[in-house]
């Protein structure tokens, strides 16, 4: 019998899931309902499914009809791909209605919502998966294997540097992510991937967090420094935007046009805001220091205006050092480049033994996003999962622990003080 899925939030990221169900996993799964604030977006999703996969129209529900959708379509599982600040509402309500959950990262955006999700999961016993596809990327999986095999011994410190370029990075400052109330800022929305990787690699959880952060590149106060001297609120039909290298044209791309420009009337959402507007409340320059329960120290940085996209990681242990350097192909979210999202450019993984010659570790990449990691994740969710000794599937605990690092960092930036994770949330004993 096929597993029945309903999906709430039918924006750009939603396609990753409903197209997978309609294509590679149609034998094991089916999509039975869409829920969104915009009928236009849901109609476009149905158009894609019919034209590309021959799927008949999926029933659609307005976001205020979420409970009615659950009652009428009776899904086994709800896929949550809505705006980050709404994740907790849909996760909790669906679990209370007897559904399992697959949610996009971040699981939620603050500690109160995280606590409510944890308590609800305990109360209902439902399964909650967070889709951390970076765990499945072959280079990240290989790092975990090296650490499990004690290649560099006991890990004492990690340095993790993430670079968002002026194409992809700027896009967070055009969209709803630019307001911290919606996304938790980049230390929650984006860094949840990175903090989860460290938790996954080290098999531990964060204990204490200290951070600095600021808006140094984007925002109204920085516009003139970036060569933008004429203020505009959005890119569409703006003369000033024509001279701004950070502007995008929603009319020029079918996906952007259909999902956002044509949906403005019923969604109220403007997708192409100026990255130099005065209502941006997130940071673009961040530095974080984390102490883990096993004693490891993490130094982490995220900058959203770099000349290339990717990351550098150094892991230092009692027997040596691991260095991972990855360049990713940049993209604009939902910008007609869906198949290229997360594609890898240059990747290098090297081990430096304490007493021995350094060597390069071979990484085998496959077809699909993130070096072939995305298809494995999708099969784990919608297909027949293969045995996984590394336990890459991420639970509600992993989802909470990754966002709590970012939440604590936000609190530290605001207060100038160190923040203890145990002061933010309480887990049931079996989840610790």
Coordinates of C-alpha atoms in Angstrom, one line a residue:
X1 CA 0.0 0.0 0.0
X2 CA 1.3 3.4 -0.9
X3 CA 2.1 5.9 1.9
X4 CA 0.0 9.0 1.6
X5 CA 1.6 12.4 1.9
X6 CA 0.1 15.9 2.2
X7 CA 2.4 18.9 1.7
X8 CA 2.1 22.4 3.2
X9 CA 4.0 25.3 1.7
X10 CA 4.2 25.0 -2.1
X11 CA 7.1 27.4 -2.9
X12 CA 10.4 26.7 -4.6
X13 CA 11.7 24.1 -2.2
X14 CA 8.5 22.1 -2.3
X15 CA 9.3 20.8 -5.8
X16 CA 12.2 18.7 -4.4
X17 CA 9.6 16.5 -2.6
X18 CA 6.5 16.4 -4.6
X19 CA 8.3 15.8 -7.9
X20 CA 10.3 12.9 -6.3
X21 CA 7.0 11.3 -5.2
X22 CA 5.5 11.7 -8.7
X23 CA 8.6 10.2 -10.4
X24 CA 11.0 7.9 -8.7
X25 CA 8.8 6.9 -5.8
X26 CA 5.3 6.6 -7.4
X27 CA 5.3 2.9 -6.5
X28 CA 5.7 3.5 -2.8
X29 CA 4.3 7.0 -2.2
X30 CA 1.5 9.4 -3.4
X31 CA 0.8 13.0 -2.8
X32 CA -2.8 13.5 -1.7
X33 CA -3.1 17.2 -0.9
X34 CA -1.4 20.6 -1.2
X35 CA -1.8 23.4 1.3
X36 CA -0.6 27.0 0.8
X37 CA -1.4 30.6 1.2
X38 CA -1.5 31.0 -2.6
X39 CA -3.9 29.1 -5.0
X40 CA -1.8 30.3 -7.9
X41 CA 1.2 28.4 -6.5
X42 CA -0.8 25.3 -5.9
X43 CA -2.2 25.5 -9.4
X44 CA 1.3 25.8 -10.9
X45 CA 2.4 22.7 -8.9
X46 CA -0.5 20.8 -10.3
X47 CA 0.3 22.0 -13.8
X48 CA 3.9 20.7 -13.5
X49 CA 2.8 17.4 -12.1
X50 CA 0.4 16.9 -15.0
X51 CA 2.6 18.0 -17.8
X52 CA 5.9 16.4 -16.6
X53 CA 4.6 13.3 -14.8
X54 CA 1.0 12.7 -15.9
X55 CA -0.3 13.1 -12.4
X56 CA -3.9 14.0 -12.1
X57 CA -4.8 17.1 -10.1
X58 CA -3.9 17.1 -6.4
X59 CA -6.6 18.5 -4.1
X60 CA -5.7 22.0 -2.8
X61 CA -6.5 23.7 0.5
X62 CA -5.9 27.3 1.7
X63 CA -3.6 27.5 4.7
X64 CA -6.5 28.2 7.1
X65 CA -8.0 24.9 6.0
X66 CA -5.1 22.8 7.2
X67 CA -7.1 20.8 9.7
X68 CA -9.9 20.2 7.1
X69 CA -7.2 18.9 4.7
X70 CA -6.0 16.4 7.3
X71 CA -9.5 15.2 8.1
X72 CA -10.6 14.9 4.4
X73 CA -7.5 13.4 2.8
X74 CA -6.2 11.4 5.8
X75 CA -2.5 11.5 5.0
X76 CA 0.0 9.2 6.8
X77 CA 2.6 11.9 6.7
X78 CA 2.8 15.7 6.3
X79 CA 5.7 17.3 4.4
X80 CA 6.3 20.8 5.9
X81 CA 8.0 23.2 3.4
X82 CA 6.4 26.4 4.5
X83 CA 8.0 29.6 5.8
X84 CA 10.3 28.7 8.7
X85 CA 8.4 30.6 11.4
X86 CA 5.2 28.4 10.6
X87 CA 6.9 25.0 10.8
X88 CA 6.0 24.5 14.5
X89 CA 2.3 25.1 13.9
X90 CA 2.0 22.6 11.1
X91 CA 4.3 20.0 12.7
X92 CA 2.4 20.1 16.0
X93 CA -1.1 20.1 14.6
X94 CA -0.3 17.2 12.2
X95 CA 1.2 15.1 15.0
X96 CA -1.8 15.8 17.1
X97 CA -3.9 14.5 14.2
X98 CA -2.0 11.3 14.1
X99 CA 0.4 12.1 11.2
X100 CA 4.2 11.5 10.9
X101 CA 6.2 14.5 9.7
X102 CA 8.9 15.2 7.1
X103 CA 10.1 18.8 7.6
X104 CA 12.5 21.0 5.7
X105 CA 15.3 22.5 7.8
X106 CA 15.3 24.4 10.1
X107 CA 12.9 22.4 12.2
X108 CA 11.8 25.7 13.8
X109 CA 13.2 29.2 14.7
X110 CA 13.2 29.7 18.4
X111 CA 13.5 27.8 21.7
X112 CA 9.8 28.1 22.7
X113 CA 8.7 26.5 19.4
X114 CA 11.4 23.9 19.6
X115 CA 10.2 23.0 23.1
X116 CA 6.6 22.7 22.0
X117 CA 7.6 20.4 19.1
X118 CA 9.7 18.2 21.5
X119 CA 6.8 18.0 24.0
X120 CA 4.3 17.2 21.3
X121 CA 6.4 14.4 19.8
X122 CA 6.8 12.9 23.3
X123 CA 3.0 13.2 23.9
X124 CA 2.0 11.7 20.5
X125 CA 4.9 9.4 19.7
X126 CA 4.8 10.4 16.1
X127 CA 7.9 10.2 13.8
X128 CA 9.5 13.4 12.9
X129 CA 12.2 13.6 10.2
X130 CA 14.3 16.7 9.4
X131 CA 15.7 16.6 5.8
X132 CA 19.4 17.3 6.3
X133 CA 20.6 16.4 2.9
X134 CA 24.1 17.6 3.6
X135 CA 24.6 14.5 5.8
X136 CA 24.1 12.4 2.7
X137 CA 26.7 14.2 0.5
X138 CA 29.5 11.8 -0.2
X139 CA 32.3 14.1 1.1
X140 CA 30.4 14.7 4.4
X141 CA 29.7 11.0 4.8
X142 CA 33.3 10.2 4.2
X143 CA 34.4 12.6 7.0
X144 CA 32.0 10.8 9.4
X145 CA 33.6 7.4 8.3
X146 CA 37.1 8.7 8.9
X147 CA 36.2 9.9 12.4
X148 CA 34.3 6.7 13.3
X149 CA 37.4 4.7 12.2
X150 CA 39.6 6.8 14.5
X151 CA 41.8 8.1 11.7
X152 CA 42.7 11.2 13.6
X153 CA 41.9 10.0 17.1
X154 CA 40.1 12.0 19.7
X155 CA 38.8 15.3 18.1
X156 CA 39.7 18.4 20.1
X157 CA 38.7 21.3 17.7
X158 CA 36.9 22.0 14.5
X159 CA 37.2 25.1 12.3
X160 CA 34.2 25.5 9.9
X161 CA 34.1 28.4 7.4
X162 CA 31.0 28.7 5.1
X163 CA 31.0 31.1 2.1
X164 CA 27.8 32.3 0.4
X165 CA 28.6 34.2 -2.8
X166 CA 27.0 37.4 -4.1
X167 CA 24.5 35.4 -6.2
X168 CA 23.1 32.9 -3.7
X169 CA 24.0 34.8 -0.6
X170 CA 22.3 38.0 -1.8
X171 CA 19.1 36.0 -2.4
X172 CA 18.5 35.6 1.3
X173 CA 18.3 39.4 1.5
X174 CA 15.7 39.7 -1.2
X175 CA 13.3 37.1 0.3
X176 CA 11.3 36.5 3.5
X177 CA 14.5 35.2 5.1
X178 CA 15.7 38.9 5.5
X179 CA 13.4 39.3 8.5
X180 CA 14.6 37.4 11.5
X181 CA 11.1 36.7 12.8
X182 CA 10.5 34.6 9.6
X183 CA 13.8 32.7 9.4
X184 CA 15.7 33.0 12.7
X185 CA 18.4 34.7 10.6
X186 CA 21.1 32.8 8.6
X187 CA 22.5 31.3 11.8
X188 CA 19.3 29.3 12.1
X189 CA 18.0 29.0 8.5
X190 CA 21.3 28.3 6.8
X191 CA 23.7 27.3 9.5
X192 CA 21.4 24.6 10.8
X193 CA 22.9 22.5 8.0
X194 CA 26.4 23.2 9.3
X195 CA 25.8 22.8 13.0
X196 CA 24.0 19.5 12.3
X197 CA 27.0 18.3 10.3
X198 CA 29.3 19.0 13.3
X199 CA 26.8 17.2 15.6
X200 CA 26.7 14.3 13.1
X201 CA 30.4 14.1 12.6
X202 CA 31.4 14.2 16.3
X203 CA 28.3 12.3 17.6
X204 CA 27.8 14.9 20.3
X205 CA 25.6 17.9 21.1
X206 CA 26.4 21.6 21.8
X207 CA 26.8 22.8 25.4
X208 CA 27.7 26.5 25.3
X209 CA 27.7 29.1 22.6
X210 CA 29.1 32.6 22.1
X211 CA 28.8 34.7 18.9
X212 CA 29.2 38.0 17.2
X213 CA 27.3 39.1 14.1
X214 CA 26.4 42.2 12.1
X215 CA 25.0 43.5 8.8
X216 CA 28.2 44.7 7.1
X217 CA 27.5 44.3 3.4
X218 CA 23.8 44.5 2.6
X219 CA 21.2 46.8 4.0
X220 CA 20.4 50.5 3.5
X221 CA 23.4 51.9 5.3
X222 CA 25.7 50.0 3.0
X223 CA 24.1 50.7 -0.3
X224 CA 26.3 53.7 -1.3
X225 CA 29.4 51.7 -0.5
X226 CA 28.3 49.0 -2.9
X227 CA 27.7 51.5 -5.7
X228 CA 23.9 51.7 -5.3
X229 CA 23.0 55.3 -4.7
X230 CA 19.3 55.3 -5.7
X231 CA 16.9 53.7 -3.3
X232 CA 14.2 51.3 -4.5
X233 CA 12.0 48.9 -2.6
X234 CA 11.8 46.1 -5.2
X235 CA 13.4 45.2 -8.5
X236 CA 10.3 44.9 -10.7
X237 CA 10.1 47.7 -13.3
X238 CA 12.5 49.8 -11.3
X239 CA 14.9 52.1 -13.2
X240 CA 17.3 52.1 -10.3
X241 CA 17.4 48.3 -10.2
X242 CA 18.7 48.2 -13.8
X243 CA 22.0 49.5 -12.5
X244 CA 22.1 47.2 -9.5
X245 CA 24.1 44.0 -10.0
X246 CA 22.2 42.5 -7.1
X247 CA 18.8 42.9 -8.7
X248 CA 16.8 40.0 -10.2
X249 CA 14.1 39.9 -12.9
X250 CA 11.1 37.8 -12.0
X251 CA 9.7 38.1 -15.5
X252 CA 12.7 36.5 -17.1
X253 CA 12.4 33.0 -15.5
X254 CA 9.3 30.8 -15.8
X255 CA 9.6 29.3 -12.3
X256 CA 10.1 32.7 -10.6
X257 CA 7.3 34.2 -12.6
X258 CA 4.8 31.5 -11.9
X259 CA 5.6 30.8 -8.2
X260 CA 6.0 34.4 -7.1
X261 CA 5.2 37.2 -9.6
X262 CA 1.9 35.7 -10.7
X263 CA 1.1 34.7 -7.1
X264 CA 1.6 38.2 -5.6
X265 CA -2.1 39.0 -5.6
X266 CA -3.2 36.0 -3.6
X267 CA 0.0 35.6 -1.5
X268 CA 0.9 39.2 -0.7
X269 CA 4.6 38.1 -1.0
X270 CA 7.2 40.2 -2.9
X271 CA 10.1 38.0 -4.0
X272 CA 12.4 40.6 -5.5
X273 CA 13.1 43.1 -2.7
X274 CA 16.2 45.2 -2.8
X275 CA 19.1 43.8 -0.8
X276 CA 19.9 47.4 0.2
X277 CA 16.5 48.2 1.8
X278 CA 16.1 49.4 5.4
X279 CA 14.0 46.6 6.8
X280 CA 16.6 43.8 6.8
X281 CA 17.0 42.4 10.3
X282 CA 19.4 39.5 9.8
X283 CA 23.2 39.5 9.8
X284 CA 25.5 38.9 6.8
X285 CA 28.7 38.5 8.8
X286 CA 28.9 36.0 11.7
X287 CA 31.4 34.3 14.0
X288 CA 30.4 31.6 16.5
X289 CA 32.3 29.7 19.2
X290 CA 30.8 26.5 20.4
X291 CA 31.8 24.1 23.2
X292 CA 30.4 20.6 22.9
X293 CA 29.4 18.1 25.6
X294 CA 32.4 15.9 24.7
X295 CA 34.8 18.9 25.1
X296 CA 35.4 19.7 21.4
X297 CA 35.6 23.4 20.5
X298 CA 34.1 24.7 17.2
X299 CA 35.1 28.0 15.6
X300 CA 32.5 28.9 12.9
X301 CA 32.1 31.7 10.4
X302 CA 29.5 32.5 7.8
X303 CA 29.7 35.4 5.3
X304 CA 27.1 36.0 2.7
X305 CA 28.9 38.1 0.1
X306 CA 31.9 36.1 -1.0
X307 CA 33.4 35.7 -4.5
X308 CA 32.8 31.9 -4.4
X309 CA 30.4 29.5 -2.8
X310 CA 31.3 26.6 -0.6
X311 CA 33.1 25.7 2.6
X312 CA 36.4 24.9 4.4
X313 CA 36.6 22.5 7.4
X314 CA 39.6 21.6 9.5
X315 CA 39.2 18.9 12.2
X316 CA 42.1 18.5 14.6
X317 CA 42.6 15.4 16.7
X318 CA 45.1 13.5 18.8
X319 CA 46.4 11.6 15.8
X320 CA 46.3 14.2 13.1
X321 CA 44.1 16.5 11.1
X322 CA 41.4 16.3 8.4
X323 CA 40.9 19.1 5.9
X324 CA 37.8 19.3 3.6
X325 CA 37.5 22.0 0.9
X326 CA 34.4 22.2 -1.2
X327 CA 33.3 24.6 -3.9
X328 CA 29.6 24.5 -4.8
X329 CA 27.9 25.7 -7.9
X330 CA 25.9 28.8 -6.9
X331 CA 22.2 29.3 -7.7
X332 CA 19.2 31.5 -7.1
X333 CA 16.5 29.6 -5.2
X334 CA 13.7 28.5 -7.6
X335 CA 15.4 30.4 -10.3
X336 CA 15.0 27.8 -13.0
X337 CA 18.1 25.9 -12.0
X338 CA 16.5 23.2 -9.8
X339 CA 18.7 20.4 -11.1
X340 CA 21.8 22.4 -10.3
X341 CA 21.1 23.2 -6.7
X342 CA 23.8 21.9 -4.5
X343 CA 25.9 20.6 -7.4
X344 CA 29.5 20.3 -6.5
X345 CA 32.4 22.0 -8.2
X346 CA 35.9 21.3 -6.7
X347 CA 36.1 19.0 -3.7
X348 CA 39.2 18.0 -1.8
X349 CA 39.5 15.8 1.3
X350 CA 42.9 15.3 2.8
X351 CA 44.2 13.6 6.0
X352 CA 47.4 14.8 7.8
X353 CA 48.6 12.0 10.2
X354 CA 50.5 13.2 13.3
X355 CA 53.5 11.1 12.3
X356 CA 53.2 10.2 8.6
X357 CA 52.7 11.4 5.1
X358 CA 49.5 13.3 4.2
X359 CA 47.2 11.7 1.7
X360 CA 44.1 12.5 -0.3
X361 CA 40.9 10.6 0.3
X362 CA 39.0 9.6 -2.8
X363 CA 35.4 10.7 -2.9
X364 CA 32.9 8.9 -5.2
X365 CA 30.2 11.2 -6.4
X366 CA 27.0 10.1 -8.2
X367 CA 24.2 11.6 -10.1
X368 CA 21.9 14.0 -8.3
X369 CA 22.2 17.0 -6.0
X370 CA 24.9 17.3 -3.4
X371 CA 27.2 14.8 -5.2
X372 CA 24.5 12.1 -5.3
X373 CA 23.4 12.6 -1.7
X374 CA 19.9 14.0 -2.5
X375 CA 18.7 10.7 -4.1
X376 CA 19.8 8.7 -1.1
X377 CA 17.9 11.1 1.2
X378 CA 14.8 10.9 -0.9
X379 CA 14.9 7.1 -1.0
X380 CA 15.3 7.1 2.8
X381 CA 12.1 9.1 3.0
X382 CA 9.9 7.9 0.2
X383 CA 11.4 4.6 -0.9
X384 CA 12.7 1.5 0.7
X385 CA 15.7 2.6 2.8
X386 CA 18.9 0.7 2.6
X387 CA 20.9 -0.2 5.7
X388 CA 22.9 2.8 7.0
X389 CA 25.5 2.1 9.6
X390 CA 26.2 5.9 9.8
X391 CA 22.6 6.6 10.8
X392 CA 22.2 9.7 8.6
X393 CA 18.4 9.9 9.1
X394 CA 17.9 13.0 11.3
X395 CA 15.2 12.9 14.0
X396 CA 13.5 15.6 16.0
X397 CA 16.4 15.6 18.4
X398 CA 18.9 16.3 15.7
X399 CA 16.6 19.0 14.3
X400 CA 16.4 20.7 17.6
X401 CA 20.1 20.5 18.5
X402 CA 21.1 22.0 15.1
X403 CA 18.8 25.0 15.5
X404 CA 19.5 25.5 19.1
X405 CA 23.1 26.3 18.3
X406 CA 21.9 29.1 16.0
X407 CA 19.2 30.2 18.4
X408 CA 21.9 30.4 21.2
X409 CA 24.2 32.3 18.8
X410 CA 21.4 34.9 18.1
X411 CA 20.9 35.4 21.8
X412 CA 24.6 35.8 22.4
X413 CA 24.8 38.4 19.6
X414 CA 22.0 40.3 21.2
X415 CA 23.3 40.1 24.8
X416 CA 27.0 39.9 24.4
X417 CA 27.0 36.8 26.7
X418 CA 27.7 33.1 26.5
X419 CA 24.5 31.0 26.2
X420 CA 24.0 27.5 27.6
X421 CA 21.9 25.1 25.5
X422 CA 20.5 23.4 28.6
X423 CA 19.0 26.8 29.6
X424 CA 17.0 26.9 26.4
X425 CA 15.2 23.6 26.2
X426 CA 14.5 20.4 28.2
X427 CA 14.4 17.0 26.6
X428 CA 12.8 13.8 27.8
X429 CA 15.4 11.7 29.5
X430 CA 15.5 9.2 26.7
X431 CA 16.4 11.9 24.2
X432 CA 19.5 13.2 25.9

